[in-house]
mmCIF file of C-alpha atoms in Angstrom:
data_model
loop_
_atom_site.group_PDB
_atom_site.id
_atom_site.type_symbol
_atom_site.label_atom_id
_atom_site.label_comp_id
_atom_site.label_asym_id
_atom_site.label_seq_id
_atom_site.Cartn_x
_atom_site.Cartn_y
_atom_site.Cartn_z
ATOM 1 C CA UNK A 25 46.327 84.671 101.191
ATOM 2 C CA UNK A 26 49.568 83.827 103.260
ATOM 3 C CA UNK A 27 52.087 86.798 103.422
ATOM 4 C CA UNK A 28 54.992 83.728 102.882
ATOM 5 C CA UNK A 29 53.429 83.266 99.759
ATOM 6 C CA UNK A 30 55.516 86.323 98.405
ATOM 7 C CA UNK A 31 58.646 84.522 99.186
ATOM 8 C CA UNK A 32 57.750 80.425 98.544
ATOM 9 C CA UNK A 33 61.148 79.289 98.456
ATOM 10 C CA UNK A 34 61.959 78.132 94.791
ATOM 11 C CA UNK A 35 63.049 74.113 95.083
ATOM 12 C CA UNK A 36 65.628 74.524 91.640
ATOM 13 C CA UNK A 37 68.405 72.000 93.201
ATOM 14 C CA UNK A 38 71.098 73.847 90.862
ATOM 15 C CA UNK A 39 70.053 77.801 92.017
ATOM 16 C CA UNK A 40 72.731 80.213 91.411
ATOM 17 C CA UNK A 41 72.816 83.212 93.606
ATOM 18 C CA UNK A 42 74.701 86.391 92.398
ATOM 19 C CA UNK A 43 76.491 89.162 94.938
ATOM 20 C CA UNK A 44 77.971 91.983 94.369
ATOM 21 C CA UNK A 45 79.225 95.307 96.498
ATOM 22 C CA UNK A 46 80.101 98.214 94.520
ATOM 23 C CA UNK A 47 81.573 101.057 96.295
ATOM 24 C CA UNK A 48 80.394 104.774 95.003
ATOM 25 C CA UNK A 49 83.946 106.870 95.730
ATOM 26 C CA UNK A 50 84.716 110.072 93.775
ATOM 27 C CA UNK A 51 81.706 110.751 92.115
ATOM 28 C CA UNK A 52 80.170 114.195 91.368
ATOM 29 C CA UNK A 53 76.450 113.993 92.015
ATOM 30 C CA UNK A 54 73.191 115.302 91.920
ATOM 31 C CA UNK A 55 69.808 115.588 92.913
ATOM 32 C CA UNK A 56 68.464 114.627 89.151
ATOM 33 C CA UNK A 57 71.069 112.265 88.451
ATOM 34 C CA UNK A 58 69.911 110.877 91.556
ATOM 35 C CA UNK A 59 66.327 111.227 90.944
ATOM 36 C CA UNK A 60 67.396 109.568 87.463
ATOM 37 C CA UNK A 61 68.711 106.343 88.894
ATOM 38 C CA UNK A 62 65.682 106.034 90.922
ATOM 39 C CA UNK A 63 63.497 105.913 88.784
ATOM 40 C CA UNK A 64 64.731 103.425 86.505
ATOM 41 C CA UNK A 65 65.644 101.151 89.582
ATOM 42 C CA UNK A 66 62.138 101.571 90.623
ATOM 43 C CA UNK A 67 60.904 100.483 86.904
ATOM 44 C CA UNK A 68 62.861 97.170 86.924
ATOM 45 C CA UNK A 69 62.089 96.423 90.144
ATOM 46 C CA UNK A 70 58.323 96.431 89.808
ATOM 47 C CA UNK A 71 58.713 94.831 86.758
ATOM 48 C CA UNK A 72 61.071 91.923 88.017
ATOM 49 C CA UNK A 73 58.026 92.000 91.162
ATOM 50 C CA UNK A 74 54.664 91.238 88.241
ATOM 51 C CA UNK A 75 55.829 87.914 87.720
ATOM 52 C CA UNK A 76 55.930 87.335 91.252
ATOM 53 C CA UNK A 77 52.523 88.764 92.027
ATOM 54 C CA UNK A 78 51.052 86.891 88.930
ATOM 55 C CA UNK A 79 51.998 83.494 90.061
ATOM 56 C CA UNK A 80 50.219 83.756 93.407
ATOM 57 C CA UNK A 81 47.481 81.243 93.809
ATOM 58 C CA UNK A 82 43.937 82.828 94.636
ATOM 59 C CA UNK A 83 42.302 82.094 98.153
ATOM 60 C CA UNK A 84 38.656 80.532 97.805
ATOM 61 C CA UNK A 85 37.081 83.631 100.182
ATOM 62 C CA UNK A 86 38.079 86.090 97.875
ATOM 63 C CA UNK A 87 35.862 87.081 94.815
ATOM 64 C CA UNK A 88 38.022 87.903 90.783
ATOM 65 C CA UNK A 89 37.173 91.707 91.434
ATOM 66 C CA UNK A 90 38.639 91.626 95.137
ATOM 67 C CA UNK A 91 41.645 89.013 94.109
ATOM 68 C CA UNK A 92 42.557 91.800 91.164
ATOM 69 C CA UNK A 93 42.142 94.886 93.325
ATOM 70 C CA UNK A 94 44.753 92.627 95.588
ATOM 71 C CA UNK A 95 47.441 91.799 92.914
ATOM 72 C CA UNK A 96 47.264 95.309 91.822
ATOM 73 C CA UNK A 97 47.798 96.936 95.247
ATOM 74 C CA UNK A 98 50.972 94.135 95.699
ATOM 75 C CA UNK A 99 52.210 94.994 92.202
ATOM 76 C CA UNK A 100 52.262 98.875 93.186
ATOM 77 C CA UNK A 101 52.936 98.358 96.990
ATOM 78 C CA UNK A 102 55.057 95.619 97.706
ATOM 79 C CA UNK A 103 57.365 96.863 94.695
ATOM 80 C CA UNK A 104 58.582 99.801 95.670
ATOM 81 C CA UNK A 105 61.944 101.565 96.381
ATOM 82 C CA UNK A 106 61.767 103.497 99.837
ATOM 83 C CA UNK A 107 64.135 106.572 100.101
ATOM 84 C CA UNK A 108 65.319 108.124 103.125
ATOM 85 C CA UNK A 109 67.547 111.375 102.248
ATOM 86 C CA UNK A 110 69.528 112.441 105.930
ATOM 87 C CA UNK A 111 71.075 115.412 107.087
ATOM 88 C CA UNK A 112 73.833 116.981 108.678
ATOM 89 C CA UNK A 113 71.781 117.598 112.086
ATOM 90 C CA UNK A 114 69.981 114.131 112.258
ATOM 91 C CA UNK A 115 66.719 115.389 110.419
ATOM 92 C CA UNK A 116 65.282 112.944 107.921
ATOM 93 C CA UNK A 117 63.186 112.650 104.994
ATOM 94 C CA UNK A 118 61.104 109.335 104.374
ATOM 95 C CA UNK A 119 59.715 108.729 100.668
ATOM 96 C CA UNK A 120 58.314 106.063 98.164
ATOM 97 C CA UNK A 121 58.224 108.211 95.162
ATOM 98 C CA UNK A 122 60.718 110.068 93.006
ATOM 99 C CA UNK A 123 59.013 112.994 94.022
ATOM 100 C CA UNK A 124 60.614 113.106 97.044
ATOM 101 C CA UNK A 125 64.100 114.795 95.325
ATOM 102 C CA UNK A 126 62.107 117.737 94.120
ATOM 103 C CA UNK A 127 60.742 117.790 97.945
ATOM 104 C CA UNK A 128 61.109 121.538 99.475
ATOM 105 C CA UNK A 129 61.646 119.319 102.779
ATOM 106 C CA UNK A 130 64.835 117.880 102.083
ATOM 107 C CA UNK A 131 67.360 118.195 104.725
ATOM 108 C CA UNK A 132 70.031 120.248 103.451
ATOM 109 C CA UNK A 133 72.979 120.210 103.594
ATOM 110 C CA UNK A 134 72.204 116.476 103.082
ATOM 111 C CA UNK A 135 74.593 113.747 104.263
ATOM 112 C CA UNK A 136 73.475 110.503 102.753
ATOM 113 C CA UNK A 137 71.130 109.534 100.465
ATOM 114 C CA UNK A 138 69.646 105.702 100.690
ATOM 115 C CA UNK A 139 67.086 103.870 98.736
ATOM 116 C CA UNK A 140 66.517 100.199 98.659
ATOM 117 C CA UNK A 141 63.662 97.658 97.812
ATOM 118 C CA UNK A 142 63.405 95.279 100.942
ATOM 119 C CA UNK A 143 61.302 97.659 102.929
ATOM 120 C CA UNK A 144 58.120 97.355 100.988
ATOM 121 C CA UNK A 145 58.462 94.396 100.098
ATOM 122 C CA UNK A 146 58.697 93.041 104.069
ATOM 123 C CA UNK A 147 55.417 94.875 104.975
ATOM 124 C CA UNK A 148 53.810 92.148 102.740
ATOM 125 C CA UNK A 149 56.010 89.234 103.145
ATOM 126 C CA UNK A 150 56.433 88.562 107.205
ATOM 127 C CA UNK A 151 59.520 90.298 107.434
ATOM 128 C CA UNK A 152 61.336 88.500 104.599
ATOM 129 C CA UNK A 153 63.582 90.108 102.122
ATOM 130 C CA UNK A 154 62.778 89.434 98.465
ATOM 131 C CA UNK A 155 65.503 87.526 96.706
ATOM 132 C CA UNK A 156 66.408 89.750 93.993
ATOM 133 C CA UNK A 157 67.266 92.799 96.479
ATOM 134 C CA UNK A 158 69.294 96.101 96.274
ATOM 135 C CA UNK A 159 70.398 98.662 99.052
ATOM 136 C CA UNK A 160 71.838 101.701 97.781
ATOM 137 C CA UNK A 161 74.031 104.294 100.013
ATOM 138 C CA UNK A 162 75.133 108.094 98.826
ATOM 139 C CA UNK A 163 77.294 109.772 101.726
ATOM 140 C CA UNK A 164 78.739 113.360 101.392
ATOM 141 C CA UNK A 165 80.444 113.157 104.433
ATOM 142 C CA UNK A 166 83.995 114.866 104.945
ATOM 143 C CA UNK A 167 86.482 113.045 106.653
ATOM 144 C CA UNK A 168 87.828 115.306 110.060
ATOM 145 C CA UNK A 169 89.762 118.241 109.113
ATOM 146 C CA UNK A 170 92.387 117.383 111.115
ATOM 147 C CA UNK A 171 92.487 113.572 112.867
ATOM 148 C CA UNK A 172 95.674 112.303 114.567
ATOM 149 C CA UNK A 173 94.246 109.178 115.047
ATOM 150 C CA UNK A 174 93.378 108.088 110.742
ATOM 151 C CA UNK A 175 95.794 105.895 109.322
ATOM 152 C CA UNK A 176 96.290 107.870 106.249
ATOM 153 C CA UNK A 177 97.648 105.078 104.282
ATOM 154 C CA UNK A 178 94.303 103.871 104.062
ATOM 155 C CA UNK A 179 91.335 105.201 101.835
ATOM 156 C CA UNK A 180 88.966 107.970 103.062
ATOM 157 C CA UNK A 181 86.376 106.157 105.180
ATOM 158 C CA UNK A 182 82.975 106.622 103.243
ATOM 159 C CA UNK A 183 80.089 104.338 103.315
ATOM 160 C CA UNK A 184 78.802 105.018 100.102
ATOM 161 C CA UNK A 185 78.179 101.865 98.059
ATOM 162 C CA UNK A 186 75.467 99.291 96.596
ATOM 163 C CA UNK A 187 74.790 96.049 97.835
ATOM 164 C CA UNK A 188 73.348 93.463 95.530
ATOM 165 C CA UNK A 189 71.822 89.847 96.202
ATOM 166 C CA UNK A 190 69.984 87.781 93.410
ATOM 167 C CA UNK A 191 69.325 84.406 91.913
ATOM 168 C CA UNK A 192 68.363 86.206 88.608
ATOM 169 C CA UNK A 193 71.426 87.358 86.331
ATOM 170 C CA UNK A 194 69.640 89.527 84.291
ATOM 171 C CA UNK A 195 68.145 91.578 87.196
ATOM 172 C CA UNK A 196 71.617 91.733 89.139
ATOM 173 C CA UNK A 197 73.147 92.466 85.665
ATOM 174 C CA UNK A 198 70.394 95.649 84.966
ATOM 175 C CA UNK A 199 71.374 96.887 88.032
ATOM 176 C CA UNK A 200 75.085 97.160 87.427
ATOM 177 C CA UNK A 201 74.644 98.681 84.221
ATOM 178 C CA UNK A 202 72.274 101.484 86.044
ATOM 179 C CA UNK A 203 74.538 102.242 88.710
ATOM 180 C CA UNK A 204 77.414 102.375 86.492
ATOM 181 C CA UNK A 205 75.268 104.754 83.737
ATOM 182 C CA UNK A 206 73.642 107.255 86.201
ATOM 183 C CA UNK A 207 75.772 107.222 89.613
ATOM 184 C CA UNK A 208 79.007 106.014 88.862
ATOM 185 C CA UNK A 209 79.306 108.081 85.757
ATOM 186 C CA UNK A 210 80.486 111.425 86.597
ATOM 187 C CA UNK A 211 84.225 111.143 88.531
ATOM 188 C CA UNK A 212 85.841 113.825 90.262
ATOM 189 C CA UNK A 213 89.301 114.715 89.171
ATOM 190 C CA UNK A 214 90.880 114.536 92.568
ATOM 191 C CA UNK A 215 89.755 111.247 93.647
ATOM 192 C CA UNK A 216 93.146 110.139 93.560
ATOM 193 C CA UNK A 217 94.023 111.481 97.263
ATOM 194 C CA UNK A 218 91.277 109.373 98.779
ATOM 195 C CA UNK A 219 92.598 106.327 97.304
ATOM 196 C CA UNK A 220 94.864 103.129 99.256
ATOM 197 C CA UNK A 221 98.497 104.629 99.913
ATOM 198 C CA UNK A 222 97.793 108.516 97.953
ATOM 199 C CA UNK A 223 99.544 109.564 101.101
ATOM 200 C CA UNK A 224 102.097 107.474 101.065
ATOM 201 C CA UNK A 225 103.189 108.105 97.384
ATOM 202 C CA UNK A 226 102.908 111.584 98.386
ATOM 203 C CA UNK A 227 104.997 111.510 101.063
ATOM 204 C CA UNK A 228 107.791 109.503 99.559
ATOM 205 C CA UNK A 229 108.064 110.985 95.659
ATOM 206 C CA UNK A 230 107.291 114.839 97.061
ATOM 207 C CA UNK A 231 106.867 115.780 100.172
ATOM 208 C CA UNK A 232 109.991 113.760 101.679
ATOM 209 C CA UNK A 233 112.370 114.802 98.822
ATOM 210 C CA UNK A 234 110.974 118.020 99.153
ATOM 211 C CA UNK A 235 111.211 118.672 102.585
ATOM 212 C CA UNK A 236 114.800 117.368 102.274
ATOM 213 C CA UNK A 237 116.031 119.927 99.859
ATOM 214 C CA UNK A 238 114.992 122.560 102.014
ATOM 215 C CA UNK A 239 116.415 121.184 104.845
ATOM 216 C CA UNK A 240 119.794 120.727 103.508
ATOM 217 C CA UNK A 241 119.474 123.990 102.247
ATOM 218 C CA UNK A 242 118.968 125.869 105.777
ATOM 219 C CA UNK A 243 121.299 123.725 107.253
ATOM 220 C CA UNK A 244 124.051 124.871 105.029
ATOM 221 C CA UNK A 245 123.032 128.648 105.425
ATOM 222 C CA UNK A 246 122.214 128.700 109.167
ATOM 223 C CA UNK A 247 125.221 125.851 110.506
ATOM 224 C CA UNK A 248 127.710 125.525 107.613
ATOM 225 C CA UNK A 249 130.406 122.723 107.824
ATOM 226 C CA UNK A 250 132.977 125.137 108.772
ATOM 227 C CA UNK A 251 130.521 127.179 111.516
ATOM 228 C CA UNK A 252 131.415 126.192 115.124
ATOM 229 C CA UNK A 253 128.163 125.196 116.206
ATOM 230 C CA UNK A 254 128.523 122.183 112.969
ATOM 231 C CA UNK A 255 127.604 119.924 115.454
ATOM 232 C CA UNK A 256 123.733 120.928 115.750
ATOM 233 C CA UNK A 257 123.616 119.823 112.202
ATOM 234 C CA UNK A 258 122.207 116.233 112.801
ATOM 235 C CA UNK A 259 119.788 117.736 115.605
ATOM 236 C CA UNK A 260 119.017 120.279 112.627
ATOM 237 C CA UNK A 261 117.972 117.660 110.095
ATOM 238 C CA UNK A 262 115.947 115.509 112.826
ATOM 239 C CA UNK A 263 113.850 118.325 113.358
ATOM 240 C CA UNK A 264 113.432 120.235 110.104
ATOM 241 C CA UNK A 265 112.363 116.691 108.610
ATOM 242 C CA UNK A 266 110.035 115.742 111.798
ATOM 243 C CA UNK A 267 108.345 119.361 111.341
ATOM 244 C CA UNK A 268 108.248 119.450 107.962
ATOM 245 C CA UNK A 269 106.238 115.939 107.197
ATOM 246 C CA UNK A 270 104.103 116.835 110.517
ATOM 247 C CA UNK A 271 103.259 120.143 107.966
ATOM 248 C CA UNK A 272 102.376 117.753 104.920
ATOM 249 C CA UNK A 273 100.850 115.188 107.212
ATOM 250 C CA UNK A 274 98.070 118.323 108.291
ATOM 251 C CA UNK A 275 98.293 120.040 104.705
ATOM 252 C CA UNK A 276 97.181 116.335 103.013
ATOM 253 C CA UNK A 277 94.140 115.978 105.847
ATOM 254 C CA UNK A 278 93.279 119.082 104.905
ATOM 255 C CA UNK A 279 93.818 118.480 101.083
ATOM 256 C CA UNK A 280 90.413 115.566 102.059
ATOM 257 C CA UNK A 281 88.655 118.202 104.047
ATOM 258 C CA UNK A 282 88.424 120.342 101.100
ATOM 259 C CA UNK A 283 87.863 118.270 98.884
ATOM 260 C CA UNK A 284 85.647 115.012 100.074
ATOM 261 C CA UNK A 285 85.054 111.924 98.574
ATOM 262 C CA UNK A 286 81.736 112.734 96.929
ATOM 263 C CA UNK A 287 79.915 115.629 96.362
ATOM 264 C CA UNK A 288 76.348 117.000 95.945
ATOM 265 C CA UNK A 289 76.157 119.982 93.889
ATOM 266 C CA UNK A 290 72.833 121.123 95.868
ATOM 267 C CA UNK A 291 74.707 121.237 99.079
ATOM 268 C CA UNK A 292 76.611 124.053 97.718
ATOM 269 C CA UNK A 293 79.519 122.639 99.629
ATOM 270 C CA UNK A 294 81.180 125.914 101.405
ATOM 271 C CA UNK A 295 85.187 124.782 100.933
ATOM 272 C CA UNK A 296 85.787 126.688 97.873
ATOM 273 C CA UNK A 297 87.542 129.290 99.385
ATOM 274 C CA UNK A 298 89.279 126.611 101.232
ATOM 275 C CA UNK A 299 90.705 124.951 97.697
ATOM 276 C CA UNK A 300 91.800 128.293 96.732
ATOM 277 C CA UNK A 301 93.778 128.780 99.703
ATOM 278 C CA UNK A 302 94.995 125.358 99.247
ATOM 279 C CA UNK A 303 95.562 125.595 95.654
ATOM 280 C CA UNK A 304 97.992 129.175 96.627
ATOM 281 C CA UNK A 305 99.835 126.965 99.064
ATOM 282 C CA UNK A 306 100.746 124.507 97.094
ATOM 283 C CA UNK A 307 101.694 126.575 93.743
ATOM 284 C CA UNK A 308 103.752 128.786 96.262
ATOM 285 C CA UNK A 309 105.324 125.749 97.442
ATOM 286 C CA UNK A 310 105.789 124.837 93.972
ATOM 287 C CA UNK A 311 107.224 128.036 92.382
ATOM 288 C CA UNK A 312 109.673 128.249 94.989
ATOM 289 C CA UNK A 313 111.043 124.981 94.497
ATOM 290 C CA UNK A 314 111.574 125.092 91.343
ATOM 291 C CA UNK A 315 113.487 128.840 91.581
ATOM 292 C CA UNK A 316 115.888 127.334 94.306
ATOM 293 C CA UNK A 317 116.585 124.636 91.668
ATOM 294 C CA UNK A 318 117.405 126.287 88.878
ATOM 295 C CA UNK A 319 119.295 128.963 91.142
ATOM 296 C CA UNK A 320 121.156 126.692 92.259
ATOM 297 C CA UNK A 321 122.273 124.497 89.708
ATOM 298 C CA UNK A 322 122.273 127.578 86.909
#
């Protein structure tokens, strides 16, 4: 039997194909949720893969009992999702089974979890990718604590996200629904500041106004209008504002640090103490604003 046989292209002139990318951003994972959405990827897949297998035409130098012992090991082999679960220092776990997330082996801290069903199914088809395929990508990366270069306006680079290809609706439909049920279900509260122009709302509704108050506030204590150095002012203002949203533009990369796109709960992520100090910084910040205010205007 020809490996191409696997992947006989279908001659339908009016074949529909169906594509989707769905990114996975704020979502609060774990291993068993993972483990969850594997294995019901894994049962649709071999079942969308029997048809397949059942249509293949038997060679003449193969007897029934060796023909079914094939189809059998194609059904089983060919149909399978492969897993790879990475970590932080390069080291890598390889798997074909769900057992591999109960693994003692796993890499931890892990940094990206991917599973897809091309792999297996090239071994047996020359190379080819099947045409109903999935590729599935989990990161728990944290952006740099503290990168100059990021255009913050932008969302939180992370690759996580599923890639779907099919010319059967009902197969890319099943896997939407799954991904949606088991990986997409569980959001994280703060995904906000990772999203397209968080720090730019930020910046111009708080930390701006903010940092404005304050400034006209020490200006008018330090260099009142009627003080003879007035005329340091201006420089005053130029700098208090320059310093201050330099302070919010390191307190909001910080603010991602601590609190990454996605999260693992088995990598027992060691920034809590972080989000406390964080979350004291900012209800200081807070409290005090709101005593000037009402000192001031009461």
């Amino acid at each position: 039997m020809s490996d191409d046989a696997l992947v006989k292209e279908k001659t339908t002139p009016d074949l529909q194909w169906y594509e989707d990318v769905i990114e996975i951003r704020g979502c609060h994972l774990s291993l068993p949720q993972i483990k969850a959405a594997y294995r019901e990827l894994s049962a649709l897949n071999r079942k969308e893969g029997e048809p397949l297998v059942n249509a293949l035409i038997k060679p003449d130098d193969l007897s029934d009992e060796e023909w079914s012992t094939r189809v059998a090991f194609l059904k089983a082999d060919a149909f399978r999702l492969t897993v790879s679960v990475m970590g932080f220092d390069g080291e890598t776990a390889y798997g074909e089974t769900e057992s591999i997330f109960d693994s003692k082996d796993l890499p931890f801290p892990i940094r990206t979890v991917f599973f897809t069903n091309t792999t297996a199914f090239r071994r047996h088809a020359s190379d080819k990718e099947p045409r109903n395929r999935f590729s599935i990508w989990m990161s728990f990366d944290k952006p740099p604590l503290f990168d100059p270069s990021a255009v913050l306006s932008e969302p939180t680079a992370n690759n996580s996200r599923i890639e779907i290809h099919a010319d059967n609706v009902a197969f890319f439909r099943a896997i939407q629904t799954i991904v949606t049920r088991k990986i997409l279900a569980k959001k994280k509260w703060d995904s906000f500041i990772h999203a397209k122009f968080a720090y730019d709302v930020g910046l111009w509704f708080v930390a701006f106004p903010y940092a404005l108050y304050w400034v006209t506030i020490y200006c008018d204590y330090f260099l009142p209008s009627a003080s003879p150095h007035s005329s340091f002012r201006v420089a005053f203002y130029i700098y208090g504002l320059v310093l201050s949203l330099a302070a919010y533009r390191a307190l909001f990369g910080y603010l991602k640090w601590a609190f990454p796109v996605n999260v693992l709960e088995e990598n027992e992520d060691s920034a809590t103490r972080h989000r406390l100090l964080l979350g004291g910084i900012v209800t200081s910040l807070v409290v005090s604003g709101v005593k000037s205010v009402f000192t001031f205007i009461f």
